[in-house]
C-alpha positions as a Python dict, from the first residue, in 0.01 Angstrom:
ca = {
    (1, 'X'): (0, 0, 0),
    (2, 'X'): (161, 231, 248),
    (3, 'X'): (-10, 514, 464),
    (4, 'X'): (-123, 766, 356),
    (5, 'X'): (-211, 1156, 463),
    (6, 'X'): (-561, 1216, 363),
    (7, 'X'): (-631, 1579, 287),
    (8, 'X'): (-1005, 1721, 202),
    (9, 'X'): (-978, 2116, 112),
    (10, 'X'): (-623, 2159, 97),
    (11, 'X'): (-632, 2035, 459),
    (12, 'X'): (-490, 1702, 674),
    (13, 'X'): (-777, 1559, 831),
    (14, 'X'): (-638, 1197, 855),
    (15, 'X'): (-447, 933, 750),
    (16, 'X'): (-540, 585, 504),
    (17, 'X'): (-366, 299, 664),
    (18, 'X'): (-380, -45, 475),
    (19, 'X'): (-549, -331, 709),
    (20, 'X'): (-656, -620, 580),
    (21, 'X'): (-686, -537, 211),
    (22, 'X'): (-863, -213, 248),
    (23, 'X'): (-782, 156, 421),
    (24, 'X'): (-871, 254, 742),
    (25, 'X'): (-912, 552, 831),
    (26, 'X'): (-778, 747, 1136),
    (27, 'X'): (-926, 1104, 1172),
    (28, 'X'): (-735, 1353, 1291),
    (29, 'X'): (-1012, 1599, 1247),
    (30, 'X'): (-1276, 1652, 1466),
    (31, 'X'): (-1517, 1759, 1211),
    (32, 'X'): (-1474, 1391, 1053),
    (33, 'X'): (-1426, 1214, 1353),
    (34, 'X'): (-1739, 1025, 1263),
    (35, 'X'): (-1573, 803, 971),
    (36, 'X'): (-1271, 705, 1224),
    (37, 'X'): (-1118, 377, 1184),
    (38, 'X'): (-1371, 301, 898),
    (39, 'X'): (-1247, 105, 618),
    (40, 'X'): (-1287, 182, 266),
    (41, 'X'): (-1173, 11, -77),
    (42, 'X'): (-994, 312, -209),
    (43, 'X'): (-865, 655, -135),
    (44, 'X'): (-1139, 799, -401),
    (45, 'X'): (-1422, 610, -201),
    (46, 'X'): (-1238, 723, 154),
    (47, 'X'): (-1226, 1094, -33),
    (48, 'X'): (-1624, 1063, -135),
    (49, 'X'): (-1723, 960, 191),
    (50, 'X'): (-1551, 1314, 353),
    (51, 'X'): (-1748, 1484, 145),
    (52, 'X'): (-2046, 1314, 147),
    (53, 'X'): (-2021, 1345, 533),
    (54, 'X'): (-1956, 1711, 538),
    (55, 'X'): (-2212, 1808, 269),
    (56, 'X'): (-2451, 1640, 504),
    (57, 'X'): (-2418, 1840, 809),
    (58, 'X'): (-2331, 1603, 1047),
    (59, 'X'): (-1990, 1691, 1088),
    (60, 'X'): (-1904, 1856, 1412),
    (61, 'X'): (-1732, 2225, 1373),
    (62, 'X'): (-1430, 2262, 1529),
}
């Protein structure tokens, strides 16, 4: 595994970096700033959980 740039939207809003057997996430977004240095199994579940968090309204606009 190597880092990664995440993009949601045609967009960079962070980077996967492996830790531990999973990816953690470093926003560089402010809008997902809420799933910073979460871990996640996969890109697809790191992916999901952007959108999940910014279908729900809790991101913060910036």
């Amino acid at each position: 595994m190597q880092r990664q740039v995440i993009e949601f939207g045609g967009l960079p809003v962070g980077i996967a970096v492996p830790d531990q057997g999973e990816l953690r996430f470093i926003a560089v977004k402010f809008h997902v700033i809420d799933l910073d240095d979460q871990r996640f199994p996969s890109i697809g579940e790191l992916k999901l959980a952007i959108r999940d968090h910014l279908r729900s309204g809790q991101a913060i606009a910036a």
